[in-house]
Amino acid sequence: EILQSKWFDNVPLLIEDELPLKSAISFANSEALTLQNAIRVAIVLVKAFAECCEYGSFSRRVDSVSLDDVFVNLSDCCEVDVSDKEPNDVTKSLTDLKNKPNPDDTTTKNTTSLKAPVEDILRTGFFSSFDDKAADVYEAFFAKCANVKSNDGTQVDHSGDTVGIELGLGYFTRLNHASENQEGPSEIPHEDSTARESSRNIETNPATTHKTLLGVDIISPTPVNQGNLNQKNGFDDTQKFQVLGWLLYSVFSKGSYPPSQYYPSNLNLQLTDDDIDTKIGLSDRFAGRKSKSSRPAEKTIFYYLLNSNSYPVSICRFLSDMIDIGPKGKASDPFKSFDEITDDLKHMKDQPHLFLYDFPRISGGSVPSSLLFGRQYHGRTKELTQFLDIPTRLERQHSVRAEAVFVSGRAGSGKSHLVNTCGDFLSTQGWIVVSEKFERDVEHKSQSVVCSLFNKIVAMLIRMKLGRNQQDIEYSDGVVRALESSLDHNSLCSLAEYLPDIQDLIEGVIIKRSSFVEANLSHWKLVFLLTEFTTALLRSNRPIMLIMDDLQWADSLTLNLVLRDLLGALGERINSHNFLLAGLYRDDWVLSEHPLYSQLERIRESRNVNVTEILLSTFSKTDLSEMVAAELRLPTRVVSDLSDFVHKKTSGNILFAVELLNSMVRDSIIYFNLKSRRYDWHWDIALSVKTGENVAGFIVTTLSSLPQETLQVLRILSCFGFHVELSVLDLLESSSVASNCGFRAPLLHLVDIGVIEMAGGLITFSHDLIQKCIYDGIELAARHNLHYDIGTFLGFKASPALAAPHVEAVQIDMSQVYISDSKQSAESNVSTKSLLSIAVDHINHAGPEFITQQQQRVTFAAWNFLVGKELSSRSRFGCALHYYEEGIRFLGIGKWINDIITDGRQLCLGLYEGAAAACCAIGKDAMTAYYANFIFQNVSPENSLPAWISLFSSLESSGKHMEIVEKGIKLICHFNINISRDPPNPAAIMESMAAAVASASHFKIDQIVEMYQNRSERKMQNIFKIYNAISVAAYSLSSPYLPLLTFDFVRYSLKNKFCTTETAVAFASFGLFNIYLIQDYAAGKYWANIVLDMLKKARARSAYVRAKWIVHGHIMIWFIPLKTTVKNLFRTYQLGMKIGDFNNSMYPLVLSSSYALFEGENLALLSQSFNGNLKMMMKYNIACAKFAVIDKDMIDTLRGEDTNPFSIFEGLYANDEDLINHAQEENNMNLLEYIYLRRFILSFWKGDYENAETCAKVALSFPSAKWPKLLSMYFSFFRGLIAFQRYRETQSEEQLRNGIESICKFEVWVNLSPANFENKLTLLNAEQQASLPNIKQAKVLYKASIESARDNGRVHEQGLAYEMMGKFLLSVSNESTQAMECLEKARTCYNQWGALGKAEILCRQYGLAADDSKLRDDSLKRDRSS
């Protein structure tokens, strides 16, 4: 009844998340008082006790305190009448109670033991006096509790319960403190966490310094200085802790007393030894502990409790440090404050596996298992919380964008530990978490690190697929389905080049090797494939976290790949909110000139990625103290001096601190004290430890004391870098570098002392600083010898062919080295490819300067060539370049071997050719030209074609089209393709075309298609790749060489009966020129169909995309509906993206967007599409962006808004005038024509026919204007309309002829595709009839054009027909009403098109009333976007 009373509901002792006092009492009275619950009860008691002391009961007094209400409420619960008591009687009664001896009767003991501990407290004089009401309430309370019955009606035995303790602390002490205070108010006591938690129960009036405790108004005193003595009672701080220790002892022992010899001297308890023995019956309630009756040998309470075997060692130490204190105390670490007591208890409660851990008793005096700092995560709670807030935000879908977090700090600041700890936690929550680390001095392997990261995800999916967890199986299957839906078979095979485990995940996928000539596609192909792969993962609704460590050592290309291209692409995806990238780097390395610096600047401004940055400074003293406490399993108060010493020595560098602590363990400065069952340390020795100036020097110094065999193994490991496979070391067991004891025993010792880690067959240094310190500590000559011995041994192990002293044998037996991906050495599970790569790395570290024999240098150059070639075949061009350049270094930079060995010339060619292709792939244009030109100086044109292809590809990316044409024309003359170097004249072009037509006439379509070969003679294939490169450049320049090249290569192909994908480009161009030069549309379509049939057999690659967009974008527009053409072009763009041909993919994207504009796509939607397309073009092909931005500018004008699309160029080009100047400088005729044609069309829509005619004249002046294309069709259409309008104004016969000329063209075209040309021809005819004038016929034709445009879905041309009809009818008598109706309908059509600007122009021109068209357009945009 007392426990349930409302009085207890008002007790303000809700201590954070601990038990309130009421619950503490309940636990103390129940069978639930386990060790953990006892600790929770103890926490509440300590908080209550500390709060009592804080309110000044020992030295101050408050006069005006009324306790009536409190006593009345409590007396009501106890049914005690306190109204007539006299103060003197109560005082006497309380005095008797204090001096009352313990009853001897056993029954009495059992029934009154509930209040016995409190009686003993009162007996000590710790509480001075109570008024009369307090004494009666006290008596009534215990009388009530003594008679409490259980549910079954039996008397409840409260023996050993501690309710009285809690009541004495939680109630009577408060009353005592209130009544004892005498002085006036002063400052409000400092609020700790307890006071803050209790704020809802402690009411403070800001106007006074009063507080309300338990309904009692108390004037708050100044907190008592714990160093002061209570003059009245004579209790100092030591005795406070002793009293509290006694109380807590009662909690853990369920009401027992500690031995009498450990009582404070002024606690005048008259207890006999028998009393002690009776009351000391230690509880067996705590699992697994049994009491012993033996008396402690040592006269300290710690050993008394320890030998009882009833408590954990930490509890023994805890109680001893409170009780066995004072001048004669023997406690090792006495408590100094209540906070220390609370901290100890909370550590026990929150981390019992650490702070309640008992080291096992080990016979023979041995110590527990080795102590090793640094393995567990400690401290940095703020940073840990900040990091975990990000995945929390993602899981709750509070973020709609991808997330990136960058953690920076100095070396050894704990970046990896923090992020990996978070990653380990998230992986238990269903996240896909993988991590990789970039390594120092191997930037060339950066892309491989990224591929390895993603390949780990594939390996994880395979394990899920083969596992038993149904959710994992479904997830893996879902990812496979998503991949198969987004990537075709060829793309999946391309993905396997980078992620080889895909072969085991998806059935039927095999690795397809890349060639040098496709090198320029590698970067964007990888971006696309990894983006699609990650998107497929995200579709299955399992969040992903990628961890990339040590970003400061990644090369610029890889940083672009990850932070600019991949992260940027994912940020634009709808389901990117499940993606988190964690990047770690050393901030002292990333200065303004570092490539990572600019990448971070750019990504901070990204609108598609949320960026969080966490800077790790030095480890705080508190965090270090917690780490040391947790590892030693001691309270923080005990280890604070040690942790402060370490912090001072290491300046808070956590790696330094860990190494120092581990060295102290190795040197037995920190040792396990068997007597006290805890770790201890020798202070005198610790203070003399010399740490040096930095962690590097300290590591070298401490590890130098290792045994020589262990140190040698450590040096060998450091030569491999940050990590090495154990199987590689197993191979080295039989080499000269291995010591007599082998590797295994030293490795295990290094693991034990924390220098290295071994997991999954991989040996890794615990920190890269350790590896660097060891490696740098090896003398230079010894280091070179180690690398040489390791490299040659592993190289010969990879294949006997590699031991050949000449290159020819290596070339001939290369297949013995590269049999398959799965080929392994007979003595190891390391693939021979990996083994050769490892061997070559060591040889390269030794360097050509160390190797004096020329024959050996050539052999090692050949090894580098083999590794580089293998990497190139897997599109790892950045890494391949490193090995090609190393091979060149072994031969001698700038030297060409002709006379040393038979195959030296071929080796030089292979190395320089590979280097040129690799440089081209990664955008090093200057180096591409250097290596290619070196080849041209030493090799004939017939044998240098791959180098020419690399050079032309590099020149194209630099926009040097004229140089390509000039060099290309000169080159192809070596292959019996005789093209005049003088600019061709029309007669020469027509003559060449006639010859090509004659050659083609000898073949049927099926015969030509059958000539197509996927695999063919390399020289012929390369010749056509050269043609493809030259034709691209010639097209950009509108060069007259383009038709000449096309015709000659068609004849060359047919003559040699050789067709490849590159030939398809020539055939497609041949079809185009049949239409352009001789208006043979049937022949154009004929060759287009041949190309499409050929491409059905072709493997998709660069020329494939180019051939397709020529066919769909320039030939089939004359034969199929424009809507179908738009779709086909968009599919071609998608195909190019899938194969990584991003550069060529932009051309069909530009055309599809432009054609959609002419087809009448809603301008609001089209504007949004252009925004995204422009960003992509700026990334992949800025030349296409220059065309697209002109279209976007026209769309903005038609819509009546200005979004400044030229801002995409970031100030390079502010408007189309800047583009014109730029095009003139580069002689880019296509761009100039495009700009002026767009100006012409825009002037037409504005009704400014005079300016339109001016622009038309300029556009017609460019050579490219004569090429047949969609713009030519619309140019003729709009020019014809303008001509008839101008004729009616000026009666100029020239204008009439221009109009009729346009009609003639459309009369030809309408037979090819009525859907594309019918409404336009009809409108032109209507304008002609209006010009005659033939009013009746004109009206009929206007209406027919309107209906045709409507039926074909061209709302803009429907509006145009209404406008033309309205303008005409305004000039006809009595037709003004119908004219205005037509103009109103024209405005409606323009609004539906989204051309609000055009509609407003129409309104101004003809005085139409304003309407809510803009509102309707905005609504339409929102609806369609939804």
Tab-separated table of N, CA and C in Angstrom, residues 91-178:
chain	number	residue	atom	x	y	z
A	91	THR	N	11.096	14.320	20.395
A	91	THR	CA	12.554	14.398	20.456
A	91	THR	C	13.107	13.307	21.342
A	92	LYS	N	12.429	13.091	22.481
A	92	LYS	CA	12.874	12.039	23.392
A	92	LYS	C	12.728	10.671	22.741
A	93	SER	N	11.624	10.497	22.062
A	93	SER	CA	11.399	9.219	21.393
A	93	SER	C	12.474	8.949	20.354
A	94	LEU	N	12.852	9.977	19.607
A	94	LEU	CA	13.864	9.803	18.558
A	94	LEU	C	15.216	9.492	19.185
A	95	THR	N	15.501	10.141	20.326
A	95	THR	CA	16.777	9.868	20.999
A	95	THR	C	16.833	8.424	21.457
A	96	ASP	N	15.717	7.939	21.996
A	96	ASP	CA	15.673	6.534	22.402
A	96	ASP	C	15.890	5.610	21.199
A	97	LEU	N	15.316	6.017	20.083
A	97	LEU	CA	15.435	5.192	18.887
A	97	LEU	C	16.891	5.109	18.440
A	98	LYS	N	17.593	6.219	18.524
A	98	LYS	CA	18.989	6.224	18.099
A	98	LYS	C	19.819	5.280	18.943
A	99	ASN	N	19.524	5.295	20.272
A	99	ASN	CA	20.349	4.497	21.176
A	99	ASN	C	19.840	3.086	21.358
A	100	LYS	N	18.783	2.746	20.650
A	100	LYS	CA	18.172	1.433	20.803
A	100	LYS	C	19.096	0.352	20.255
A	101	PRO	N	19.405	-0.653	21.069
A	101	PRO	CA	20.280	-1.730	20.576
A	101	PRO	C	19.529	-2.644	19.611
A	102	ASN	N	20.319	-3.450	18.877
A	102	ASN	CA	19.707	-4.434	17.984
A	102	ASN	C	19.009	-5.500	18.792
A	103	PRO	N	17.784	-5.862	18.457
A	103	PRO	CA	17.100	-6.937	19.162
A	103	PRO	C	17.776	-8.262	18.922
A	104	ASP	N	17.757	-9.114	19.919
A	104	ASP	CA	18.407	-10.419	19.802
A	104	ASP	C	17.459	-11.489	19.309
A	105	ASP	N	16.182	-11.265	19.487
A	105	ASP	CA	15.221	-12.297	19.128
A	105	ASP	C	15.227	-12.522	17.611
A	106	THR	N	15.362	-13.760	17.186
A	106	THR	CA	15.455	-14.094	15.757
A	106	THR	C	14.191	-13.723	15.025
A	107	THR	N	13.018	-14.014	15.638
A	107	THR	CA	11.755	-13.694	14.983
A	107	THR	C	11.601	-12.208	14.789
A	108	THR	N	12.026	-11.497	15.836
A	108	THR	CA	11.946	-10.042	15.721
A	108	THR	C	12.853	-9.535	14.617
A	109	LYS	N	14.007	-10.175	14.546
A	109	LYS	CA	14.924	-9.771	13.487
A	109	LYS	C	14.283	-9.945	12.127
A	110	ASN	N	13.618	-11.069	11.963
A	110	ASN	CA	13.041	-11.342	10.650
A	110	ASN	C	11.925	-10.376	10.309
A	111	THR	N	11.110	-10.023	11.317
A	111	THR	CA	9.951	-9.191	11.006
A	111	THR	C	10.290	-7.714	10.967
A	112	THR	N	11.401	-7.338	11.623
A	112	THR	CA	11.734	-5.907	11.649
A	112	THR	C	12.984	-5.591	10.834
A	113	SER	N	13.511	-6.598	10.132
A	113	SER	CA	14.753	-6.354	9.391
A	113	SER	C	14.568	-5.333	8.287
A	114	LEU	N	13.315	-5.104	7.896
A	114	LEU	CA	13.056	-4.108	6.872
A	114	LEU	C	13.531	-2.733	7.320
A	115	LYS	N	13.331	-2.425	8.643
A	115	LYS	CA	13.722	-1.103	9.098
A	115	LYS	C	15.077	-1.103	9.807
A	116	ALA	N	15.644	-2.274	10.006
A	116	ALA	CA	16.892	-2.344	10.749
A	116	ALA	C	18.007	-1.521	10.135
A	117	PRO	N	18.234	-1.611	8.849
A	117	PRO	CA	19.321	-0.794	8.297
A	117	PRO	C	19.114	0.696	8.528
A	118	VAL	N	17.876	1.161	8.431
A	118	VAL	CA	17.633	2.578	8.661
A	118	VAL	C	17.832	2.917	10.131
A	119	GLU	N	17.429	2.004	11.019
A	119	GLU	CA	17.694	2.246	12.437
A	119	GLU	C	19.189	2.403	12.675
A	120	ASP	N	19.947	1.559	11.989
A	120	ASP	CA	21.391	1.647	12.155
A	120	ASP	C	21.938	2.954	11.606
A	121	ILE	N	21.339	3.418	10.501
A	121	ILE	CA	21.757	4.709	9.954
A	121	ILE	C	21.500	5.803	10.978
A	122	LEU	N	20.303	5.768	11.556
A	122	LEU	CA	19.969	6.794	12.538
A	122	LEU	C	20.873	6.691	13.762
A	123	ARG	N	21.220	5.451	14.073
A	123	ARG	CA	22.051	5.233	15.244
A	123	ARG	C	23.440	5.853	15.059
A	124	THR	N	23.906	5.950	13.814
A	124	THR	CA	25.235	6.515	13.571
A	124	THR	C	25.283	8.003	13.851
A	125	GLY	N	24.131	8.666	13.935
A	125	GLY	CA	24.128	10.115	14.087
A	125	GLY	C	24.306	10.850	12.783
A	126	PHE	N	24.246	10.132	11.689
A	126	PHE	CA	24.402	10.783	10.386
A	126	PHE	C	23.266	11.765	10.159
A	127	PHE	N	22.059	11.423	10.650
A	127	PHE	CA	20.929	12.347	10.563
A	127	PHE	C	20.709	12.901	11.964
A	128	SER	N	20.659	14.192	12.066
A	128	SER	CA	20.717	14.827	13.387
A	128	SER	C	19.439	14.644	14.186
A	129	SER	N	18.317	15.201	13.758
A	129	SER	CA	17.093	15.121	14.551
A	129	SER	C	15.895	15.309	13.655
A	130	PHE	N	14.780	14.755	14.106
A	130	PHE	CA	13.512	14.911	13.402
A	130	PHE	C	12.521	15.570	14.349
A	131	ASP	N	11.564	16.245	13.764
A	131	ASP	CA	10.533	16.792	14.641
A	131	ASP	C	9.588	15.676	15.049
A	132	ASP	N	8.578	16.020	15.844
A	132	ASP	CA	7.695	15.007	16.406
A	132	ASP	C	6.924	14.279	15.318
A	133	LYS	N	6.472	14.995	14.295
A	133	LYS	CA	5.672	14.354	13.267
A	133	LYS	C	6.516	13.351	12.492
A	134	ALA	N	7.773	13.715	12.234
A	134	ALA	CA	8.632	12.809	11.480
A	134	ALA	C	8.834	11.496	12.223
A	135	ALA	N	9.027	11.581	13.551
A	135	ALA	CA	9.266	10.354	14.311
A	135	ALA	C	8.049	9.442	14.287
A	136	ASP	N	6.849	10.017	14.472
A	136	ASP	CA	5.644	9.184	14.456
A	136	ASP	C	5.411	8.564	13.086
A	137	VAL	N	5.656	9.361	12.033
A	137	VAL	CA	5.481	8.804	10.693
A	137	VAL	C	6.465	7.658	10.469
A	138	TYR	N	7.686	7.838	10.948
A	138	TYR	CA	8.707	6.795	10.795
A	138	TYR	C	8.260	5.511	11.468
A	139	GLU	N	7.799	5.619	12.736
A	139	GLU	CA	7.353	4.432	13.459
A	139	GLU	C	6.180	3.776	12.738
A	140	ALA	N	5.213	4.604	12.323
A	140	ALA	CA	4.026	4.059	11.670
A	140	ALA	C	4.378	3.397	10.342
A	141	PHE	N	5.316	3.980	9.626
A	141	PHE	CA	5.690	3.434	8.318
A	141	PHE	C	6.228	2.018	8.469
A	142	PHE	N	7.164	1.817	9.416
A	142	PHE	CA	7.741	0.484	9.553
A	142	PHE	C	6.765	-0.506	10.178
A	143	ALA	N	5.891	0.024	11.030
A	143	ALA	CA	4.858	-0.869	11.571
A	143	ALA	C	3.957	-1.363	10.455
A	144	LYS	N	3.635	-0.440	9.561
A	144	LYS	CA	2.767	-0.802	8.436
A	144	LYS	C	3.449	-1.848	7.550
A	145	CYS	N	4.727	-1.598	7.245
A	145	CYS	CA	5.445	-2.511	6.359
A	145	CYS	C	5.623	-3.881	6.995
A	146	ALA	N	5.763	-3.914	8.322
A	146	ALA	CA	5.984	-5.202	8.987
A	146	ALA	C	4.769	-6.092	8.898
A	147	ASN	N	3.588	-5.499	8.720
A	147	ASN	CA	2.352	-6.278	8.674
A	147	ASN	C	1.819	-6.513	7.264
A	148	VAL	N	2.620	-6.153	6.255
A	148	VAL	CA	2.156	-6.363	4.874
A	148	VAL	C	2.034	-7.847	4.612
A	149	LYS	N	0.922	-8.216	4.002
A	149	LYS	CA	0.683	-9.623	3.668
A	149	LYS	C	0.723	-9.811	2.163
A	150	SER	N	1.070	-11.014	1.800
A	150	SER	CA	1.127	-11.336	0.370
A	150	SER	C	-0.269	-11.609	-0.141
A	151	ASN	N	-0.361	-11.881	-1.439
A	151	ASN	CA	-1.655	-12.111	-2.072
A	151	ASN	C	-2.373	-13.328	-1.494
A	152	ASP	N	-1.600	-14.301	-1.050
A	152	ASP	CA	-2.246	-15.502	-0.508
A	152	ASP	C	-2.583	-15.357	0.972
A	153	GLY	N	-2.351	-14.181	1.548
A	153	GLY	CA	-2.726	-13.921	2.930
A	153	GLY	C	-1.652	-14.206	3.942
A	154	THR	N	-0.530	-14.805	3.484
A	154	THR	CA	0.532	-15.109	4.445
A	154	THR	C	1.373	-13.880	4.699
A	155	GLN	N	2.027	-13.922	5.882
A	155	GLN	CA	2.878	-12.788	6.242
A	155	GLN	C	4.083	-12.736	5.318
A	156	VAL	N	4.444	-11.532	4.860
A	156	VAL	CA	5.589	-11.384	3.964
A	156	VAL	C	6.845	-11.222	4.795
A	157	ASP	N	7.842	-12.025	4.483
A	157	ASP	CA	9.126	-11.924	5.169
A	157	ASP	C	9.988	-10.892	4.453
A	158	HIS	N	10.264	-9.811	5.178
A	158	HIS	CA	11.066	-8.750	4.582
A	158	HIS	C	12.525	-8.867	4.969
A	159	SER	N	12.916	-10.017	5.422
A	159	SER	CA	14.293	-10.175	5.854
A	159	SER	C	15.260	-9.877	4.709
A	160	GLY	N	16.219	-9.023	5.009
A	160	GLY	CA	17.229	-8.702	4.005
A	160	GLY	C	16.804	-7.631	3.024
A	161	ASP	N	15.537	-7.174	3.089
A	161	ASP	CA	15.106	-6.161	2.128
A	161	ASP	C	15.723	-4.818	2.479
A	162	THR	N	15.762	-3.969	1.474
A	162	THR	CA	16.431	-2.671	1.664
A	162	THR	C	15.487	-1.511	1.449
A	163	VAL	N	14.209	-1.751	1.658
A	163	VAL	CA	13.274	-0.655	1.473
A	163	VAL	C	13.611	0.494	2.419
A	164	GLY	N	13.987	0.140	3.616
A	164	GLY	CA	14.313	1.179	4.579
A	164	GLY	C	15.463	2.053	4.144
A	165	ILE	N	16.384	1.452	3.431
A	165	ILE	CA	17.513	2.247	2.954
A	165	ILE	C	17.030	3.322	2.003
A	166	GLU	N	16.217	2.864	1.026
A	166	GLU	CA	15.742	3.835	0.049
A	166	GLU	C	14.886	4.911	0.714
A	167	LEU	N	14.037	4.479	1.669
A	167	LEU	CA	13.172	5.463	2.324
A	167	LEU	C	14.005	6.445	3.124
A	168	GLY	N	14.998	5.908	3.825
A	168	GLY	CA	15.838	6.782	4.619
A	168	GLY	C	16.561	7.808	3.770
A	169	LEU	N	16.971	7.395	2.572
A	169	LEU	CA	17.657	8.336	1.695
A	169	LEU	C	16.686	9.227	0.955
A	170	GLY	N	15.628	8.618	0.466
A	170	GLY	CA	14.742	9.334	-0.435
A	170	GLY	C	13.718	10.204	0.257
A	171	TYR	N	13.562	10.060	1.595
A	171	TYR	CA	12.532	10.864	2.244
A	171	TYR	C	13.050	11.547	3.499
A	172	PHE	N	13.483	10.735	4.464
A	172	PHE	CA	13.838	11.328	5.741
A	172	PHE	C	15.023	12.271	5.614
A	173	THR	N	15.990	11.927	4.769
A	173	THR	CA	17.127	12.839	4.633
A	173	THR	C	16.693	14.164	4.060
A	174	ARG	N	15.704	14.137	3.158
A	174	ARG	CA	15.210	15.394	2.598
A	174	ARG	C	14.581	16.253	3.696
A	175	LEU	N	13.778	15.610	4.545
A	175	LEU	CA	13.145	16.377	5.617
A	175	LEU	C	14.200	16.932	6.563
A	176	ASN	N	15.175	16.090	6.815
A	176	ASN	CA	16.243	16.512	7.696
A	176	ASN	C	16.997	17.698	7.110
A	177	HIS	N	17.295	17.632	5.799
A	177	HIS	CA	18.032	18.730	5.164
A	177	HIS	C	17.221	20.011	5.231
A	178	ALA	N	15.933	19.889	5.026
A	178	ALA	CA	15.091	21.089	5.032
A	178	ALA	C	15.043	21.718	6.408
